[in-house]
Short mmCIF file of C-alpha atoms and ligand atoms in Angstrom, two decimals:
data_model
loop_
_atom_site.label_atom_id
_atom_site.label_comp_id
_atom_site.label_asym_id
_atom_site.label_seq_id
_atom_site.Cartn_x
_atom_site.Cartn_y
_atom_site.Cartn_z
CA MET A 1 16.53 -16.88 24.04
CA SER A 2 15.03 -19.21 26.77
CA THR A 3 13.10 -22.06 25.88
CA HIS A 4 10.67 -23.96 27.89
CA PRO A 5 11.57 -27.87 27.00
CA ASP A 6 8.84 -29.24 29.58
CA GLU A 7 6.36 -26.52 29.67
CA ARG A 8 3.67 -26.26 26.64
CA THR A 9 2.85 -22.72 27.77
CA SER A 10 5.35 -19.91 28.40
CA SER A 11 5.25 -18.50 31.86
CA VAL A 12 4.20 -15.24 29.81
CA PHE A 13 0.86 -16.43 29.64
CA ASP A 14 0.13 -18.09 33.04
CA THR A 15 -0.51 -14.76 34.57
CA SER A 16 -3.40 -12.21 35.04
CA PRO A 17 -5.00 -9.97 32.33
CA GLU A 18 -3.75 -6.87 33.54
CA THR A 19 -0.15 -8.40 33.51
CA VAL A 20 -0.72 -9.42 29.98
CA LEU A 21 -2.06 -6.41 28.78
CA GLU A 22 0.58 -4.52 30.34
CA ARG A 23 3.11 -6.33 28.92
CA LEU A 24 1.57 -5.34 25.38
CA ALA A 25 1.38 -1.87 26.47
CA ALA A 26 4.74 -2.07 26.76
CA LEU A 27 5.49 -3.41 23.61
CA ARG A 28 3.26 -1.11 21.90
CA GLU A 29 6.07 1.62 23.30
CA GLY A 30 8.62 0.73 20.59
CA ASP A 31 6.05 1.29 17.79
CA ALA A 32 5.92 4.18 15.80
CA PRO A 33 3.35 6.77 16.69
CA THR A 34 0.21 5.80 15.05
CA HIS A 35 -1.61 9.27 16.05
CA GLY A 36 -0.52 12.72 15.81
CA GLY A 37 0.58 13.06 12.17
CA HIS A 38 4.36 12.20 12.98
CA VAL A 39 4.63 8.73 10.57
CA LEU A 40 3.90 9.99 7.19
CA SER A 41 3.08 6.27 5.59
CA TYR A 42 1.25 2.99 6.53
CA VAL A 43 -1.50 5.34 9.13
CA TYR A 44 -4.18 7.13 8.19
CA ASP A 45 -5.11 9.30 11.27
CA SER A 46 -8.64 11.30 11.11
CA GLY A 47 -7.42 13.02 13.87
CA LEU A 48 -10.91 12.44 15.62
CA ALA A 49 -10.55 10.38 18.71
CA GLN A 50 -14.28 9.61 18.70
CA ILE A 51 -14.23 7.92 15.45
CA ASP A 52 -11.44 5.42 16.35
CA GLU A 53 -13.26 4.64 19.52
CA LEU A 54 -16.24 4.12 17.61
CA ALA A 55 -14.57 1.74 15.38
CA ALA A 56 -13.31 -0.06 18.32
CA SER A 57 -16.51 -0.53 20.14
CA ALA A 58 -18.11 -1.69 16.48
CA ALA A 59 -15.26 -4.42 15.82
CA ARG A 60 -16.11 -5.60 19.45
CA ILE A 61 -19.49 -5.91 18.96
CA VAL A 62 -19.10 -8.29 15.96
CA GLN A 63 -16.00 -9.88 17.49
CA PRO A 64 -17.21 -13.07 18.23
CA LEU A 65 -18.64 -13.46 14.74
CA ASN A 66 -17.60 -15.75 11.29
CA ALA A 67 -17.95 -13.71 8.28
CA LEU A 68 -17.57 -16.41 6.30
CA ASP A 69 -21.23 -17.23 6.13
CA PRO A 70 -23.74 -14.12 5.91
CA THR A 71 -26.74 -16.56 6.25
CA THR A 72 -25.90 -17.87 9.69
CA PHE A 73 -24.74 -14.29 10.94
CA PRO A 74 -27.25 -11.78 8.69
CA SER A 75 -25.71 -8.94 10.21
CA VAL A 76 -22.81 -9.18 8.28
CA ALA A 77 -24.76 -9.31 4.84
CA VAL A 78 -26.48 -6.29 5.93
CA LEU A 79 -23.01 -4.33 7.03
CA GLU A 80 -21.29 -5.37 3.66
CA GLY A 81 -24.20 -4.55 1.52
CA GLU A 82 -24.17 -1.11 3.16
CA VAL A 83 -20.51 -0.66 2.77
CA VAL A 84 -20.50 -1.70 -0.78
CA GLY A 85 -23.59 0.63 -1.48
CA PHE A 86 -21.66 3.64 0.07
CA ALA A 87 -18.67 2.83 -2.19
CA ARG A 88 -20.72 2.66 -5.19
CA ARG A 89 -22.19 5.89 -4.64
CA ALA A 90 -19.08 7.41 -3.93
CA LEU A 91 -17.47 6.07 -7.17
CA HIS A 92 -20.29 6.77 -9.60
CA GLY A 93 -21.11 3.15 -10.06
CA GLY A 94 -24.52 2.63 -11.61
CA GLU A 95 -26.57 -0.12 -11.08
CA ASP A 96 -24.79 -2.73 -12.63
CA VAL A 97 -21.90 -2.31 -10.18
CA VAL A 98 -21.45 -4.48 -7.42
CA GLY A 99 -18.88 -5.65 -5.07
CA SER A 100 -17.41 -7.02 -2.15
CA VAL A 101 -15.75 -5.94 0.91
CA THR A 102 -11.99 -7.66 1.54
CA SER A 103 -9.48 -7.65 3.94
CA GLY A 104 -7.08 -5.08 2.51
CA GLY A 105 -5.59 -3.40 -0.98
CA THR A 106 -3.98 -6.45 -1.53
CA GLU A 107 -6.57 -9.01 -1.80
CA SER A 108 -8.71 -6.55 -3.78
CA CYS A 109 -5.89 -6.66 -6.31
CA LEU A 110 -5.63 -10.13 -6.21
CA LEU A 111 -9.31 -10.85 -6.84
CA ALA A 112 -9.66 -8.14 -9.51
CA VAL A 113 -6.62 -10.16 -11.32
CA ALA A 114 -8.26 -13.58 -10.55
CA THR A 115 -11.82 -12.31 -12.03
CA ALA A 116 -10.06 -10.64 -15.26
CA ARG A 117 -8.53 -13.87 -16.04
CA ALA A 118 -11.25 -15.88 -15.69
CA ALA A 119 -13.39 -13.48 -17.86
CA TRP A 120 -10.51 -13.69 -20.46
CA ARG A 121 -10.93 -17.19 -20.43
CA ALA A 122 -14.65 -17.51 -20.59
CA ARG A 123 -14.03 -14.89 -23.74
CA GLY A 124 -11.75 -17.94 -25.46
CA GLY A 125 -8.51 -16.86 -23.98
CA THR A 126 -6.23 -19.66 -23.68
CA GLY A 127 -2.33 -20.13 -22.59
CA ARG A 128 -0.75 -18.07 -20.20
CA ALA A 129 -2.31 -14.38 -19.69
CA ARG A 130 -0.56 -10.98 -19.24
CA ILE A 131 -1.52 -8.08 -17.25
CA VAL A 132 -0.59 -4.52 -18.67
CA ALA A 133 0.18 -1.34 -16.23
CA PRO A 134 2.63 1.22 -15.90
CA SER A 135 6.20 0.40 -13.78
CA THR A 136 4.33 2.68 -11.15
CA VAL A 137 1.61 -0.02 -10.24
CA HIS A 138 1.38 -1.02 -6.67
CA ALA A 139 3.56 -4.08 -5.57
CA ALA A 140 0.59 -5.90 -5.06
CA PHE A 141 0.22 -6.70 -8.86
CA HIS A 142 3.40 -8.35 -8.93
CA LYS A 143 2.09 -10.16 -5.90
CA ALA A 144 -0.62 -11.21 -7.90
CA ALA A 145 1.15 -12.19 -11.14
CA HIS A 146 3.53 -14.65 -8.59
CA TYR A 147 0.58 -16.17 -6.90
CA LEU A 148 -1.66 -16.59 -9.94
CA ASP A 149 0.96 -17.11 -12.65
CA LEU A 150 0.45 -14.58 -15.02
CA ASP A 151 2.93 -12.62 -16.81
CA LEU A 152 3.39 -9.08 -15.60
CA ASP A 153 4.13 -6.46 -18.80
CA LEU A 154 5.34 -3.28 -16.88
CA VAL A 155 5.36 -0.22 -19.47
CA PRO A 156 7.93 2.46 -18.81
CA VAL A 157 7.23 5.84 -17.31
CA ASP A 158 9.00 9.15 -17.96
CA ALA A 159 10.39 11.10 -15.51
CA GLU A 160 7.38 12.49 -14.37
CA GLY A 161 5.64 9.37 -13.66
CA ARG A 162 3.31 9.38 -16.98
CA ALA A 163 3.42 5.61 -18.69
CA ILE A 164 4.86 5.89 -22.15
CA GLY A 165 2.61 3.61 -24.81
CA LEU A 166 0.49 1.58 -22.62
CA VAL A 167 -2.47 1.07 -25.04
CA ASP A 168 0.39 -0.07 -27.61
CA ARG A 169 0.83 -3.16 -25.42
CA LEU A 170 -2.87 -4.20 -25.94
CA GLY A 171 -2.85 -7.60 -27.40
CA PRO A 172 -5.13 -10.99 -27.14
CA ASP A 173 -3.33 -12.50 -24.51
CA VAL A 174 -4.12 -9.34 -22.14
CA ALA A 175 -6.19 -10.44 -19.46
CA LEU A 176 -5.91 -6.92 -17.62
CA VAL A 177 -4.81 -3.44 -17.88
CA VAL A 178 -4.29 -1.95 -14.34
CA VAL A 179 -4.15 1.87 -14.02
CA SER A 180 -3.82 3.56 -10.95
CA ALA A 181 -5.54 6.71 -9.38
CA PRO A 182 -3.15 7.43 -8.07
CA SER A 183 -0.04 5.72 -7.90
CA TYR A 184 1.53 5.05 -4.73
CA PRO A 185 5.32 5.92 -5.70
CA PHE A 186 4.72 9.59 -7.24
CA ALA A 187 0.61 9.91 -6.80
CA THR A 188 0.30 10.09 -10.56
CA LEU A 189 -3.11 9.93 -11.85
CA ASP A 190 -2.90 7.53 -14.73
CA ASP A 191 -4.94 8.58 -17.99
CA VAL A 192 -7.95 6.45 -17.30
CA GLU A 193 -10.09 7.63 -20.12
CA THR A 194 -7.69 7.07 -22.77
CA VAL A 195 -6.60 3.91 -21.50
CA ALA A 196 -10.15 2.43 -21.09
CA ALA A 197 -11.39 3.80 -24.43
CA ALA A 198 -8.62 1.69 -25.94
CA ALA A 199 -8.99 -1.28 -23.78
CA LEU A 200 -12.80 -1.31 -24.57
CA ALA A 201 -12.30 -0.97 -28.25
CA ALA A 202 -9.92 -4.08 -28.00
CA GLY A 203 -12.21 -6.07 -25.48
CA VAL A 204 -9.88 -6.06 -22.88
CA ASP A 205 -10.66 -5.14 -19.09
CA VAL A 206 -9.78 -2.16 -16.82
CA HIS A 207 -8.82 -2.18 -13.33
CA VAL A 208 -8.68 1.34 -11.48
CA ASP A 209 -6.28 0.79 -8.64
CA ALA A 210 -7.68 3.41 -6.23
CA CYS A 211 -6.49 1.66 -3.36
CA ILE A 212 -4.85 4.52 -1.60
CA GLY A 213 -6.77 7.57 -3.43
CA GLY A 214 -9.99 6.30 -3.87
CA PHE A 215 -11.77 7.67 -0.76
CA ALA A 216 -9.71 10.72 -0.72
CA LEU A 217 -10.30 11.61 -4.34
CA ALA A 218 -13.91 10.91 -4.60
CA PHE A 219 -14.32 13.73 -1.94
CA TRP A 220 -11.31 15.82 -3.06
CA PRO A 221 -12.10 19.52 -3.85
CA GLY A 222 -12.16 21.00 -7.18
CA GLU A 223 -11.92 19.09 -10.66
CA GLN A 224 -10.23 16.10 -11.55
CA PRO A 225 -9.83 13.94 -14.89
CA LEU A 226 -12.02 11.38 -14.52
CA TRP A 227 -11.14 8.10 -13.28
CA ASP A 228 -13.91 5.83 -11.86
CA PHE A 229 -17.12 4.09 -13.12
CA ARG A 230 -17.96 7.11 -15.20
CA VAL A 231 -15.17 6.02 -17.66
CA PRO A 232 -16.77 3.57 -19.90
CA GLY A 233 -14.41 0.51 -20.12
CA VAL A 234 -13.60 0.13 -16.25
CA THR A 235 -14.62 -3.09 -15.44
CA SER A 236 -13.08 -2.78 -11.75
CA LEU A 237 -12.19 -0.92 -8.96
CA SER A 238 -10.26 -0.90 -5.41
CA ALA A 239 -10.65 1.35 -2.78
CA ASP A 240 -8.95 0.87 0.80
CA LEU A 241 -11.32 1.88 3.81
CA HIS A 242 -7.75 0.92 5.97
CA LYS A 243 -6.27 3.87 4.33
CA TYR A 244 -8.54 7.24 3.42
CA GLY A 245 -11.83 5.61 5.36
CA TYR A 246 -9.96 5.52 8.48
CA ALA A 247 -10.48 2.27 9.38
CA PRO A 248 -8.61 0.00 11.42
CA LYS A 249 -6.41 -2.34 9.10
CA GLY A 250 -8.01 -5.11 7.38
CA VAL A 251 -10.92 -3.60 5.18
CA SER A 252 -10.60 -2.44 1.47
CA VAL A 253 -13.64 -2.49 -1.06
CA LEU A 254 -13.52 -4.06 -4.67
CA LEU A 255 -16.26 -3.22 -7.19
CA GLN A 256 -16.70 -5.05 -10.51
CA ARG A 257 -19.37 -3.77 -13.28
CA GLY A 258 -21.60 -6.57 -14.23
CA ARG A 259 -23.01 -9.52 -11.82
CA ASP A 260 -22.02 -11.86 -14.51
CA ARG A 261 -18.63 -10.83 -14.74
CA GLN A 262 -18.44 -10.42 -10.69
CA ARG A 263 -19.82 -14.04 -10.03
CA LEU A 264 -16.49 -15.04 -11.57
CA GLN A 265 -14.75 -13.71 -8.35
CA TYR A 266 -16.64 -16.44 -6.22
CA PHE A 267 -15.35 -19.87 -5.55
CA ALA A 268 -17.98 -22.42 -4.62
CA THR A 269 -17.80 -26.03 -3.94
CA SER A 270 -20.12 -28.86 -3.12
CA ARG A 271 -17.43 -31.19 -3.97
CA TRP A 272 -16.47 -32.41 -0.28
CA PRO A 273 -17.81 -34.16 2.59
CA GLY A 274 -18.21 -30.80 4.64
CA TYR A 275 -20.48 -27.67 4.27
CA PRO A 276 -20.97 -26.44 0.82
CA VAL A 277 -18.44 -23.47 0.29
CA VAL A 278 -19.00 -20.28 -1.19
CA ASN A 279 -16.27 -17.18 -0.79
CA ALA A 280 -16.57 -14.09 -2.66
CA THR A 281 -12.50 -13.74 -1.08
CA LEU A 282 -9.82 -15.56 -0.51
CA LEU A 283 -10.57 -16.34 3.66
CA GLY A 284 -12.58 -18.58 4.55
CA SER A 285 -13.53 -18.03 8.44
CA LYS A 286 -12.78 -14.03 8.91
CA PRO A 287 -13.21 -11.56 11.21
CA ALA A 288 -16.40 -9.17 10.80
CA GLY A 289 -14.71 -6.35 12.87
CA PRO A 290 -12.80 -4.60 10.29
CA LEU A 291 -15.90 -4.45 8.10
CA ALA A 292 -18.13 -3.23 11.32
CA ALA A 293 -15.59 -0.65 12.08
CA ALA A 294 -15.39 0.76 8.73
CA TRP A 295 -19.40 0.75 8.10
CA ALA A 296 -19.55 2.67 11.74
CA ILE A 297 -16.86 5.48 10.62
CA ILE A 298 -18.95 5.47 7.04
CA ALA A 299 -22.18 5.98 9.12
CA ALA A 300 -21.00 8.55 11.39
CA LEU A 301 -18.91 10.73 9.06
CA GLY A 302 -21.60 10.61 5.89
CA VAL A 303 -20.69 12.51 3.20
CA PRO A 304 -20.18 15.91 4.82
CA GLY A 305 -17.95 14.32 7.30
CA PHE A 306 -15.61 12.60 4.18
CA GLU A 307 -15.52 16.12 2.79
CA ARG A 308 -14.44 17.93 5.86
CA LEU A 309 -11.62 15.29 6.71
CA THR A 310 -10.84 15.35 2.91
CA ALA A 311 -10.56 19.52 2.75
CA GLN A 312 -8.50 19.33 5.88
CA THR A 313 -6.07 16.67 4.18
CA GLN A 314 -6.11 18.57 0.81
CA ARG A 315 -5.07 22.09 2.54
CA ALA A 316 -2.08 20.24 4.56
CA THR A 317 -1.22 18.79 1.41
CA ALA A 318 -0.85 21.78 -0.42
CA ALA A 319 0.81 23.61 2.14
CA LEU A 320 3.76 21.21 2.30
CA GLN A 321 4.15 20.56 -1.25
CA SER A 322 4.70 24.57 -1.19
CA THR A 323 7.00 23.78 1.23
CA VAL A 324 9.09 21.37 -0.72
CA GLU A 325 8.77 23.56 -3.72
CA HIS A 326 10.32 26.28 -1.97
CA ILE A 327 13.37 24.28 -0.62
CA ASP A 328 16.36 24.73 -2.55
CA GLY A 329 17.72 21.53 -3.89
CA LEU A 330 14.60 19.38 -3.82
CA ARG A 331 11.42 19.19 -5.98
CA LEU A 332 8.32 17.26 -6.40
CA VAL A 333 7.90 14.07 -8.77
CA GLY A 334 5.67 15.01 -11.59
CA ASP A 335 2.07 16.24 -11.11
CA PRO A 336 0.74 14.70 -7.72
CA VAL A 337 -2.59 14.24 -7.60
CA GLY A 338 -4.31 13.48 -3.94
CA PRO A 339 -3.00 13.04 -0.57
CA LEU A 340 0.39 11.97 -1.24
CA PHE A 341 3.68 12.72 -3.22
CA ALA A 342 7.07 12.25 -3.99
CA VAL A 343 10.23 14.54 -3.54
CA CYS A 344 13.65 14.14 -5.70
CA ALA A 345 16.68 15.76 -5.69
CA ASP A 346 16.66 19.09 -8.38
CA GLU A 347 18.98 18.30 -11.17
CA GLY A 348 18.44 21.63 -12.40
CA VAL A 349 20.29 23.02 -9.49
CA PRO A 350 24.23 23.07 -9.38
CA ALA A 351 25.69 20.10 -6.93
CA GLU A 352 26.41 22.15 -4.07
CA SER A 353 22.50 23.25 -3.58
CA ARG A 354 21.20 19.72 -4.66
CA VAL A 355 19.49 17.96 -1.53
CA ASP A 356 19.61 14.28 -1.53
CA PRO A 357 16.30 13.08 -0.44
CA HIS A 358 17.13 9.71 1.38
CA LEU A 359 19.81 11.72 3.53
CA TRP A 360 16.77 14.52 3.78
CA ALA A 361 14.33 11.86 5.01
CA ASP A 362 17.03 11.07 7.45
CA GLU A 363 17.62 14.17 8.65
CA VAL A 364 13.60 14.73 8.88
CA ARG A 365 13.41 11.44 10.95
CA ALA A 366 16.00 13.05 13.36
CA ARG A 367 13.62 15.86 14.06
CA GLY A 368 10.87 13.63 14.77
CA PHE A 369 9.06 12.76 11.46
CA LEU A 370 9.05 9.75 9.56
CA LEU A 371 9.06 10.04 5.78
CA GLN A 372 9.38 6.93 3.44
CA LEU A 373 12.42 6.05 1.32
CA GLN A 374 11.65 4.97 -1.98
CA PRO A 375 14.38 3.24 -4.02
CA GLY A 376 15.41 4.29 -7.45
CA LEU A 377 14.61 2.14 -10.38
CA VAL A 378 16.13 0.96 -13.49
CA GLN A 379 13.09 0.65 -15.99
CA SER A 380 13.68 -2.24 -18.56
CA ASP A 381 13.33 -0.14 -21.63
CA GLY A 382 12.59 3.48 -20.24
CA PRO A 383 14.19 6.02 -18.41
CA ARG A 384 16.03 5.29 -15.06
CA LEU A 385 14.10 6.76 -12.13
CA PRO A 386 15.55 8.78 -9.27
CA HIS A 387 15.30 7.67 -5.86
CA THR A 388 12.58 9.77 -4.12
CA THR A 389 11.18 10.17 -0.67
CA HIS A 390 7.36 9.61 -0.31
CA LEU A 391 4.78 11.41 2.10
CA THR A 392 1.60 10.20 2.62
CA ILE A 393 -0.73 13.28 4.32
CA THR A 394 -3.67 12.80 6.59
CA PRO A 395 -6.30 14.81 8.00
CA VAL A 396 -4.23 15.19 11.34
CA THR A 397 -1.40 16.69 9.32
CA GLU A 398 -2.43 19.88 9.76
CA ALA A 399 -2.54 19.92 13.07
CA VAL A 400 1.42 19.54 13.19
CA LEU A 401 1.78 21.39 10.10
CA SER A 402 4.01 24.27 11.26
CA ASP A 403 6.33 21.58 13.40
CA ILE A 404 6.68 19.57 10.04
CA GLN A 405 7.18 22.18 7.59
CA ALA A 406 10.13 23.60 9.89
CA ALA A 407 11.71 19.98 10.45
CA LEU A 408 11.49 19.97 6.50
CA VAL A 409 13.36 22.99 6.02
CA ALA A 410 15.84 22.35 8.64
CA ALA A 411 16.74 18.97 7.60
CA ALA A 412 17.30 20.24 4.11
CA ASP A 413 19.50 22.74 5.24
CA ALA A 414 21.46 20.35 7.18
CA VAL A 415 22.35 18.11 3.93
CA ARG A 416 22.25 20.36 1.12
CA GLY A 417 25.42 19.90 -1.16
CA VAL A 418 26.13 16.42 0.29
CA PRO A 419 26.21 13.60 -2.13
CA ALA A 420 24.34 10.96 -2.16
CA VAL A 421 25.40 7.39 -0.37
CA SER A 422 27.24 5.69 -2.67
CA GLY A 423 25.97 1.86 -2.84
CA ALA A 424 29.30 0.60 -4.07
CA ASP A 425 30.97 2.09 -1.11
CA VAL A 426 28.42 0.62 1.50
CA LEU A 427 28.86 -2.72 -0.57
CA ALA A 428 32.84 -2.47 0.04
CA SER A 429 32.50 -1.76 3.53
CA VAL A 430 30.39 -5.22 4.08
CA GLY A 431 33.49 -6.75 3.27
CA GLU A 432 33.97 -10.72 2.25
CA LEU A 433 31.13 -12.30 3.79
CA GLY A 434 28.83 -10.04 2.16
CA ALA A 435 30.58 -10.52 -1.30
CA ALA A 436 30.26 -14.57 -0.45
CA SER A 437 26.64 -14.09 0.15
CA VAL A 438 25.91 -11.96 -3.16
CA GLU A 439 27.59 -14.69 -5.15
CA THR A 440 25.48 -17.10 -3.67
CA GLY A 441 22.55 -14.83 -4.76
CA PRO A 442 19.10 -15.85 -4.28
CA SER A 443 19.58 -19.09 -3.62
CA ALA A 444 21.77 -18.14 -0.54
CA GLU A 445 21.62 -20.52 2.35
CA SER A 446 19.45 -18.93 5.25
CA ASP A 447 22.49 -18.63 7.78
CA LEU A 448 24.54 -17.11 5.19
CA ALA A 449 21.98 -14.44 4.46
CA ALA A 450 21.62 -13.95 8.19
CA ALA A 451 25.37 -13.43 8.64
CA THR A 452 25.24 -10.82 6.00
CA LEU A 453 22.53 -9.06 7.61
CA THR A 454 24.31 -9.22 10.57
CA GLN A 455 27.61 -7.92 9.55
CA VAL A 456 25.55 -4.78 8.00
CA GLY A 457 23.95 -4.11 11.58
CA LEU A 458 20.65 -5.24 10.57
CA LEU A 459 20.37 -8.33 12.42
CA GLY A 460 21.97 -9.91 15.66
CA ASP A 461 22.25 -8.71 19.20
CA ALA A 462 23.31 -5.50 18.55
CA ALA A 463 20.81 -4.98 16.08
CA ALA A 464 18.02 -2.18 16.39
CA VAL A 465 16.09 -0.32 13.59
CA PRO A 466 19.57 1.79 11.95
CA ASP A 467 18.81 5.52 12.67
CA ARG A 468 20.21 6.16 9.08
CA LEU A 469 17.98 4.33 6.37
CA ALA A 470 19.91 6.11 3.31
CA PRO A 471 22.96 3.56 3.20
CA VAL A 472 20.22 0.90 3.65
CA LEU A 473 18.46 2.09 0.53
CA ALA A 474 21.79 2.51 -1.15
CA LEU A 475 22.33 -1.28 -0.76
CA VAL A 476 19.25 -2.05 -1.96
CA GLU A 477 19.60 0.03 -4.96
CA GLU A 478 23.22 -1.52 -5.74
CA LEU A 479 22.64 -5.09 -4.98
CA PRO A 480 20.70 -7.27 -8.18
CA ALA A 481 17.09 -7.51 -6.93
CA PRO A 482 16.97 -11.02 -6.50
CA VAL A 483 19.71 -10.74 -4.01
CA VAL A 484 18.08 -8.13 -2.32
CA GLU A 485 14.87 -10.10 -2.24
CA ARG A 486 16.29 -12.73 -0.77
CA LEU A 487 18.00 -10.63 2.11
CA LEU A 488 14.89 -8.65 2.86
CA VAL A 489 13.23 -12.31 3.20
CA GLU A 490 15.85 -13.38 5.30
CA LEU A 491 15.72 -10.47 7.60
CA ILE A 492 11.66 -10.34 7.78
CA ALA A 493 11.70 -13.90 8.66
CA ARG A 494 14.62 -13.83 11.35
CA VAL A 495 12.48 -10.86 13.23
CA VAL A 496 9.78 -13.89 13.61
CA GLU A 497 11.88 -16.67 14.75
CA PRO A 498 9.73 -18.31 17.60
CA ARG A 499 10.43 -17.29 21.04
C1 PLP J 501 -1.83 0.23 -0.55
C2 PLP J 501 -1.88 0.20 -1.55
C3 PLP J 501 -2.52 -1.47 -2.25
C4 PLP J 501 -2.41 -2.27 -1.53
O1 PLP J 501 -3.26 -2.67 -0.18
P1 PLP J 501 -2.96 -3.00 1.10
O2 PLP J 501 -3.93 -2.68 2.00
O3 PLP J 501 -1.35 -2.44 1.44
O4 PLP J 501 -2.73 -4.83 0.80
C5 PLP J 501 -2.63 -1.53 -3.46
N1 PLP J 501 -2.24 -0.25 -4.29
C6 PLP J 501 -2.01 0.71 -3.82
C7 PLP J 501 -1.92 1.95 -4.85
C8 PLP J 501 -2.00 0.91 -2.83
O5 PLP J 501 -1.79 2.30 -1.98
#
């Protein structure tokens, strides 16, 4: 790596706009494809090029704005009010439901927790507050508990992903119960009505995390159990527009029931010598681009457009679920609701017919489709959850359906009967250095952690994204969580070392 001690700027930027953009385009060549249905997580492709163009144009028009201050830039207030209004209607909020546009699901979840704790304190809660949630709740709530210093009380789920005895955990220190509609790992639609009824009786707030599913389930064909603001006792709800709102990343909606309650979400101060600060969300200065893009997409699609795209997604989801159900040795986890599902090994067939979902995912990847590997989980006082492979389906999936189906079937045939990768074997092959790092544990020095990563081939000159992820996930399951977390931090930190 070369550095330029005498220059403040690297030569990369001392060049024409064409060359700059050429370099960017060349870098983008190395990315996973964002369009065309080959990546079944992270990206939500409507399959409509006009929608992407419209979003880009809208974002460009507001690019110079600072959405920090809707009084200086009133267009921002109009866009936000209209987006929140659309979300409120779609999610059956009454006149008492208000909300904010945030930068994404994680911010919506953090703010839901912060608001609920403030409401709990306003009701007389003192000391440390607790969040109760099924163990399938999104990691954003682990992050919220970490940043905001609450206890996260994870309730075990059964093998089908249903929470066991969640309402028994309510108590005076509980600031918030979180349920998902549906959960990310297994697409479980939690029993929102039962939980919210118990929480309402106990005077505890309920957040419905519909980050991934909200704008899909709201337009999903057919009947579902109620999970939105029609359920009494639901006090807040998050739904991401950069998922099934098809907007570019950086936009989600957080709705709250009750204006007084929602005002607790705001931060305001006039106690400094600068401009008076009033923020509904975490950021100060913030972009209006993702908001304008989401707003434009909503306006162009309208409810009929959302219904059409959702119906397309529903058909592709059903078709792929059926494909998996017909593959000997694999099965769906639980009873998935909405445009996502997880797949695990079918323990009900003999070992020689079983398909390990991670080996399967690696074989599918070799055939051009990226599925997402999810590690198994040891729950504190519930059954061990098997490792699984996750698929998120989008409207564009239908266009490549038969290709995906062929890949899913052929991949299963290639690994049927092959036992899962043993984490202990992978660990043994890492050798002494790895063992030293493991012993050092979560406080491993940065260089030692990096050396371990180099040894397993994830870092260093020869490192590339491995084309087999099953061994990596086996290590994730084998090592103690604090060690894994430390190594993952090192990996992600090292890839953005100043260059
Ligand atoms: C994606 C997601 C989140 C977090 O959202 P980000 O936009 O990735 O920050 C929270 N909950 C669920 C269920 C999600 O799927």
